Coordinates of C-alpha atoms in Angstrom, one line a residue:
M26 CA 123.3 101.4 156.8
T27 CA 125.6 101.6 153.9
G28 CA 125.0 103.0 150.8
K29 CA 125.0 99.0 149.2
R30 CA 123.4 97.9 151.7
F31 CA 120.1 100.8 151.5
F32 CA 120.9 100.1 147.1
L33 CA 119.8 96.0 148.0
T34 CA 117.3 97.2 150.4
S35 CA 115.0 99.4 147.8
L36 CA 116.2 97.5 145.3
I37 CA 114.3 94.3 146.8
L38 CA 111.4 96.3 148.2
V39 CA 110.3 97.6 144.8
L40 CA 110.6 94.1 143.2
G41 CA 108.5 92.7 145.4
M42 CA 106.0 95.5 144.8
L43 CA 106.2 94.9 142.0
L44 CA 105.6 91.2 141.9
V45 CA 102.7 91.5 144.7
F46 CA 101.2 94.3 142.1
G47 CA 101.7 91.8 138.8
M48 CA 100.3 88.3 141.2
T49 CA 97.7 90.4 141.9
V50 CA 96.0 91.4 138.6
F51 CA 97.5 88.0 137.2
V52 CA 94.8 86.3 139.5
V53 CA 91.7 88.8 139.3
D54 CA 92.7 89.0 135.4
P55 CA 90.7 91.6 134.9
F56 CA 91.0 91.0 131.2
F57 CA 91.0 87.6 131.0
H58 CA 94.1 87.0 129.2
Y59 CA 94.9 84.4 131.0
R60 CA 91.4 82.3 132.1
A61 CA 87.6 82.5 132.1
P62 CA 86.1 85.2 135.0
D63 CA 86.6 83.7 138.5
K64 CA 83.2 83.0 139.9
S65 CA 83.6 84.6 142.5
L66 CA 84.5 88.1 141.6
Y67 CA 82.2 90.5 139.5
Y68 CA 83.6 91.8 136.4
K69 CA 82.0 95.0 134.9
L70 CA 82.4 94.8 131.0
Y71 CA 83.2 98.4 129.5
D72 CA 86.7 98.0 127.6
Q73 CA 86.5 96.8 124.6
R74 CA 89.9 96.2 123.0
S75 CA 90.8 95.5 125.8
Q76 CA 88.4 92.7 127.0
N77 CA 87.0 91.3 123.8
D78 CA 90.3 88.8 122.6
G79 CA 89.7 87.4 126.5
I80 CA 85.7 87.3 126.1
T81 CA 86.4 85.5 123.0
R82 CA 88.9 83.1 124.2
F83 CA 88.0 81.7 127.5
F84 CA 83.9 82.5 127.6
D85 CA 81.3 79.7 127.0
Y86 CA 79.1 80.3 123.9
D87 CA 78.1 79.2 120.8
S88 CA 77.2 82.1 119.1
I89 CA 79.3 85.9 118.1
I90 CA 77.6 89.0 118.3
T91 CA 80.4 91.5 116.7
G92 CA 80.7 94.7 114.0
T93 CA 80.7 98.4 114.7
S94 CA 78.9 100.5 116.7
M95 CA 76.2 99.6 114.7
A96 CA 76.5 96.2 116.8
E97 CA 77.0 97.9 120.1
N98 CA 72.9 98.1 120.7
F99 CA 72.7 94.7 119.7
K100 CA 70.6 92.2 122.9
A101 CA 72.2 88.8 123.0
S102 CA 69.2 87.9 124.8
T103 CA 66.5 88.6 122.2
F104 CA 69.3 86.7 119.5
D105 CA 69.7 83.5 121.9
E106 CA 65.7 83.7 122.5
L107 CA 64.7 84.4 118.6
M108 CA 67.5 81.5 117.1
D109 CA 67.6 78.8 120.8
T110 CA 71.8 79.8 121.1
K111 CA 73.6 80.9 123.8
S112 CA 75.8 84.6 122.0
I113 CA 78.0 86.5 123.8
K114 CA 78.7 90.3 121.9
V115 CA 82.0 91.9 121.3
S116 CA 81.6 95.0 119.3
Y117 CA 84.6 97.1 118.5
S118 CA 83.6 100.6 117.7
G119 CA 84.6 101.8 114.7
A120 CA 87.2 99.1 113.8
T121 CA 88.2 98.0 110.1
Y122 CA 87.4 94.5 108.9
K123 CA 90.4 93.2 109.7
E124 CA 89.7 93.9 113.2
L125 CA 86.8 92.2 113.2
N126 CA 87.8 89.0 111.5
D127 CA 91.3 88.8 113.3
N128 CA 88.5 88.0 116.4
L129 CA 86.3 85.8 115.2
K130 CA 89.0 84.0 113.7
V131 CA 90.2 83.6 117.4
A132 CA 87.1 82.0 118.6
Y133 CA 88.0 79.1 116.3
E134 CA 91.7 79.0 117.1
S135 CA 90.3 78.6 121.8
G136 CA 88.3 75.4 120.1
H137 CA 84.7 76.9 120.1
E138 CA 81.9 75.4 118.1
V139 CA 80.8 78.1 116.8
R140 CA 77.2 77.9 114.9
Y141 CA 76.4 81.6 114.0
V142 CA 78.3 85.1 113.5
L143 CA 76.3 87.9 113.4
R144 CA 78.2 91.1 111.8
P145 CA 77.0 94.2 110.4
L146 CA 79.0 95.8 106.9
D147 CA 79.8 98.9 107.0
Y148 CA 79.4 100.8 104.2
S149 CA 82.2 103.2 105.3
L150 CA 84.9 100.4 105.9
L151 CA 84.9 98.7 102.7
I152 CA 86.9 100.6 100.7
V153 CA 90.0 99.8 103.4
D154 CA 93.3 97.9 103.2
K155 CA 92.6 94.3 104.1
D156 CA 95.3 95.2 106.9
E157 CA 94.5 98.3 108.1
I158 CA 93.6 98.4 111.9
R159 CA 92.9 102.1 113.7
T160 CA 95.7 103.6 115.1
D161 CA 93.3 106.8 116.1
M162 CA 92.0 105.2 118.8
G163 CA 95.4 105.0 120.7
E164 CA 97.9 102.4 120.7
Y165 CA 96.6 98.6 119.7
P166 CA 96.9 96.4 123.1
V167 CA 98.9 93.2 121.0
W168 CA 100.5 92.1 124.4
L169 CA 97.0 90.6 125.0
T170 CA 95.9 89.5 121.5
N171 CA 99.6 87.7 120.4
N172 CA 101.1 84.9 121.6
N173 CA 103.7 86.2 123.7
P174 CA 104.4 85.7 127.2
F175 CA 107.2 88.8 127.5
D176 CA 105.5 91.6 126.8
D177 CA 102.1 90.1 129.0
V178 CA 104.7 93.1 131.4
K179 CA 102.5 95.5 129.6
Y180 CA 99.2 93.9 130.6
L181 CA 100.5 92.6 134.7
L182 CA 102.3 96.4 135.8
N183 CA 99.5 98.4 134.0
R184 CA 99.3 101.6 136.2
E185 CA 95.6 101.6 134.7
V186 CA 95.2 97.7 134.9
I187 CA 95.4 98.0 138.5
I188 CA 94.0 100.9 139.8
N189 CA 90.9 101.2 136.9
Y190 CA 90.4 97.2 137.0
T191 CA 91.9 95.2 138.9
L192 CA 90.7 97.3 142.2
P193 CA 87.7 97.7 141.5
V194 CA 87.0 94.1 141.4
L195 CA 88.5 93.5 144.8
S196 CA 86.6 96.1 146.4
G197 CA 83.6 94.4 144.7
F198 CA 84.5 90.8 146.4
F199 CA 85.6 92.3 149.6
K200 CA 82.1 94.0 150.1
G201 CA 80.4 90.9 149.4
Q202 CA 79.3 91.4 145.5
E203 CA 77.9 88.4 144.0
G204 CA 80.6 87.3 141.1
G205 CA 79.5 87.5 137.7
Y206 CA 80.4 90.0 135.0
T207 CA 78.4 92.8 132.8
S208 CA 75.2 91.1 130.6
F209 CA 76.0 90.8 127.1
D210 CA 72.9 93.3 126.6
E211 CA 74.4 96.3 128.6
Y212 CA 77.9 95.7 127.3
S213 CA 78.7 98.6 124.5
Y214 CA 75.3 99.4 124.8
T215 CA 74.8 103.2 124.0
G216 CA 71.7 104.2 123.1
D217 CA 70.9 105.5 126.6
Q218 CA 73.9 108.0 125.8
N219 CA 72.9 109.2 122.6
T220 CA 69.6 111.7 121.3
F221 CA 68.0 110.4 118.4
C222 CA 65.9 112.8 116.3
K223 CA 65.6 114.3 112.3
Q224 CA 68.1 117.6 113.5
N225 CA 70.8 115.3 114.8
A226 CA 70.5 113.1 111.4
L227 CA 70.8 116.1 109.1
I228 CA 73.9 117.6 110.8
G229 CA 76.3 119.5 107.9
I230 CA 73.4 119.0 105.2
E231 CA 72.1 121.9 104.4
Y232 CA 70.7 121.1 101.2
F233 CA 70.1 117.8 98.6
T234 CA 70.3 118.6 94.4
D235 CA 70.1 115.5 91.3
D236 CA 72.6 117.7 89.2
A237 CA 75.9 116.1 91.2
V238 CA 77.8 114.0 88.2
Q239 CA 78.1 110.9 89.6
L240 CA 81.8 108.9 89.8
P241 CA 82.0 105.2 88.3
A242 CA 83.5 102.6 90.9
S243 CA 87.7 103.2 90.4
E244 CA 89.8 100.0 89.4
D245 CA 92.2 100.5 92.8
D246 CA 89.2 100.9 94.5
I247 CA 87.4 97.5 92.9
N248 CA 90.9 95.8 93.7
V249 CA 91.2 97.2 97.5
L250 CA 87.0 95.7 98.5
S251 CA 87.9 92.3 96.8
Q252 CA 91.0 91.8 98.6
N253 CA 89.3 93.4 101.8
M254 CA 86.5 91.4 101.8
E255 CA 88.2 88.5 100.6
Q256 CA 90.6 88.3 103.5
N257 CA 88.4 89.5 107.3
V258 CA 84.9 88.3 105.0
V259 CA 85.4 85.1 102.4
A260 CA 88.1 83.7 103.7
L261 CA 86.7 82.4 106.9
A262 CA 83.4 81.4 105.7
R263 CA 85.0 78.7 103.5
Q264 CA 87.3 77.7 106.3
H265 CA 84.1 77.0 108.3
P266 CA 81.1 75.7 107.0
E267 CA 79.9 74.3 110.0
T268 CA 79.1 78.5 110.9
T269 CA 76.1 80.3 109.5
F270 CA 77.4 84.0 109.1
L271 CA 74.7 86.4 109.0
Y272 CA 76.2 88.9 107.5
F273 CA 73.8 92.5 107.0
F274 CA 74.6 96.1 105.4
P275 CA 73.5 98.2 107.8
P276 CA 70.0 101.0 107.3
Y277 CA 71.9 104.3 107.0
S278 CA 69.3 106.6 107.2
M279 CA 68.3 108.1 103.5
A280 CA 69.9 111.9 104.7
Y281 CA 73.3 109.5 104.2
W282 CA 72.7 108.0 100.5
G283 CA 71.1 111.8 99.9
K284 CA 74.7 113.4 101.0
L285 CA 76.0 110.3 98.8
R286 CA 74.1 111.6 95.7
N287 CA 75.7 114.9 96.9
E288 CA 78.9 114.2 96.6
G289 CA 78.2 112.4 93.7
N290 CA 79.2 109.2 95.2
L291 CA 76.4 107.2 95.4
E292 CA 76.6 105.4 92.3
Q293 CA 79.8 103.8 92.6
M294 CA 78.8 102.7 96.7
L295 CA 75.9 100.8 94.8
D296 CA 78.9 99.2 92.3
Y297 CA 81.1 98.4 95.6
K298 CA 77.5 96.7 97.5
K299 CA 77.0 94.3 94.4
L300 CA 80.4 93.6 94.3
A301 CA 80.6 93.0 97.7
I302 CA 77.5 90.9 97.6
D303 CA 79.2 88.8 94.5
Q304 CA 82.1 87.5 96.9
M305 CA 79.3 86.8 99.5
L306 CA 77.7 84.7 97.9
E307 CA 80.2 82.4 96.8
C308 CA 79.9 80.8 100.0
D309 CA 76.6 79.6 101.2
N310 CA 77.1 79.1 104.8
I311 CA 77.2 83.3 104.4
H312 CA 73.5 84.8 104.5
I313 CA 73.5 88.5 103.3
Y314 CA 71.0 91.2 104.1
S315 CA 70.5 94.3 103.8
F316 CA 67.6 96.7 104.9
S317 CA 67.9 99.8 102.7
L318 CA 64.7 99.4 101.3
Y319 CA 63.0 99.3 105.2
A320 CA 61.3 102.9 104.1
D321 CA 59.6 103.2 107.2
I322 CA 63.4 103.4 109.1
T323 CA 65.6 104.9 106.9
E324 CA 63.2 108.1 105.8
N325 CA 61.9 108.3 109.4
L326 CA 65.2 110.3 110.4
E327 CA 63.8 110.2 114.3
N328 CA 65.5 106.9 114.3
Y329 CA 69.2 107.6 114.1
R330 CA 71.4 110.1 115.8
D331 CA 73.5 110.6 113.1
M332 CA 73.1 110.4 109.0
A333 CA 74.6 106.0 109.9
H334 CA 73.9 106.0 113.6
Y335 CA 70.2 103.7 114.5
S336 CA 68.5 103.3 117.8
P337 CA 67.8 100.2 119.5
E338 CA 64.7 99.5 118.0
V339 CA 66.0 99.3 114.5
N340 CA 68.9 96.5 116.4
E341 CA 66.0 95.0 117.1
M342 CA 63.9 95.3 114.3
I343 CA 67.0 93.6 112.3
I344 CA 67.7 90.4 115.3
E345 CA 64.0 89.5 114.7
N346 CA 64.0 90.5 110.5
I347 CA 66.9 88.1 110.4
A348 CA 65.8 85.5 112.7
A349 CA 62.5 85.5 110.9
A350 CA 64.5 84.7 107.0
E351 CA 66.7 81.7 109.1
K352 CA 63.1 80.0 109.7
A353 CA 61.4 80.5 106.8
S354 CA 61.3 79.3 102.5
E355 CA 63.1 81.0 100.3
D356 CA 60.0 82.6 98.5
H357 CA 59.5 84.6 102.0
Y358 CA 63.2 86.1 102.3
P359 CA 62.4 89.6 100.5
Q360 CA 60.6 90.4 103.0
Y361 CA 63.1 90.1 105.6
G362 CA 65.9 91.3 103.6
R363 CA 67.8 88.2 102.9
I364 CA 70.1 88.6 99.3
T365 CA 69.8 85.1 97.7
R366 CA 72.0 84.2 94.4
S367 CA 68.1 83.7 93.2
N368 CA 66.9 87.1 93.7
V369 CA 70.1 89.4 93.9
E370 CA 69.4 91.1 90.3
D371 CA 66.3 92.3 91.7
Y372 CA 67.0 93.2 95.0
L373 CA 69.8 95.2 93.5
E374 CA 68.0 97.3 90.5
M375 CA 65.1 97.8 93.3
E376 CA 67.5 99.7 95.4
K377 CA 69.5 101.9 92.7
N378 CA 66.0 102.8 91.3
Y379 CA 65.3 103.7 94.9
L380 CA 68.0 105.6 96.1
E381 CA 68.7 107.0 92.7
T382 CA 64.9 108.6 92.2
F383 CA 64.0 109.7 95.6
D384 CA 63.4 113.0 96.5
Y385 CA 66.2 113.7 99.2
T386 CA 64.7 117.8 99.8
K387 CA 61.5 116.0 101.1
L388 CA 64.2 115.0 104.4
L389 CA 64.7 119.2 104.7
E390 CA 61.0 119.8 105.2
E391 CA 59.6 120.6 108.6
E392 CA 57.4 118.7 110.0

């Protein structure tokens, strides 16, 4: 065999193999980039950044549970039962407001009629640039979220996609595994991977003090917050009045608020929260919830794996309270944590007084 013939033969073999690999990924489509799941195959859902875009585009649903790790332990089945919905859960651990909002926009662009969106508003992500995405968690898979077919090669000929996602799906098929996919109760669920206890909630905290000078909100941060909220929270609600957006401030533990006070940032954060609430109250279809005053939750550090992340039981409490509030009359809203134009001033005053005067040192006491 001449060198030229050998080269051409090798080239054809390599191209043929690449074509086989690419077509296999295309047909199985483990990230649902092209279509809804094949009903004869079983798909394991476990890669948020790679699979959530396809789930949002092609799955059948009428409501969305989304958010950061604060939403991972929600059970879609509980939400569906209480709200009479068919929901998907597409959480993004550590995601910025922009990343979450971009995924929500996909739901509408793909023709879904969305009844409810349940989403936490993390305090730690309020003061983040409106266009920021997390690049510290690895390369963002824009080839999956954009509409450019030419960069699909990064999906179709991706070694990890072939070995870790496509082949296991095919293996299950040939072994006779029933078709389907991971339930949205199990997808992203981390409740059984962590220990919830007082010791973990107090990691890094040795004392609490009430002597720290509290800093006011800065103009620069106020501008960043306003732009972030407008672009990534309020604008979508304004564009889609047919959807009810159930937005809530997560019940971080009292250890979190005590640490803020230690650092002189408690007053500042409460100011930022008020500004965010004021912007959301402009939209009647944004229903705002806050659980800072649920002392039986936030003061019991056994509910936390760190100062912010709460147990699955707290996730259940949040859904149950929101569902109850959505069916209650306005005079019952405060008991379920819902904030409206009529009660916002009273709520913020109670919250400020509670968080500023609480005896944080008792959190350090041995039981």
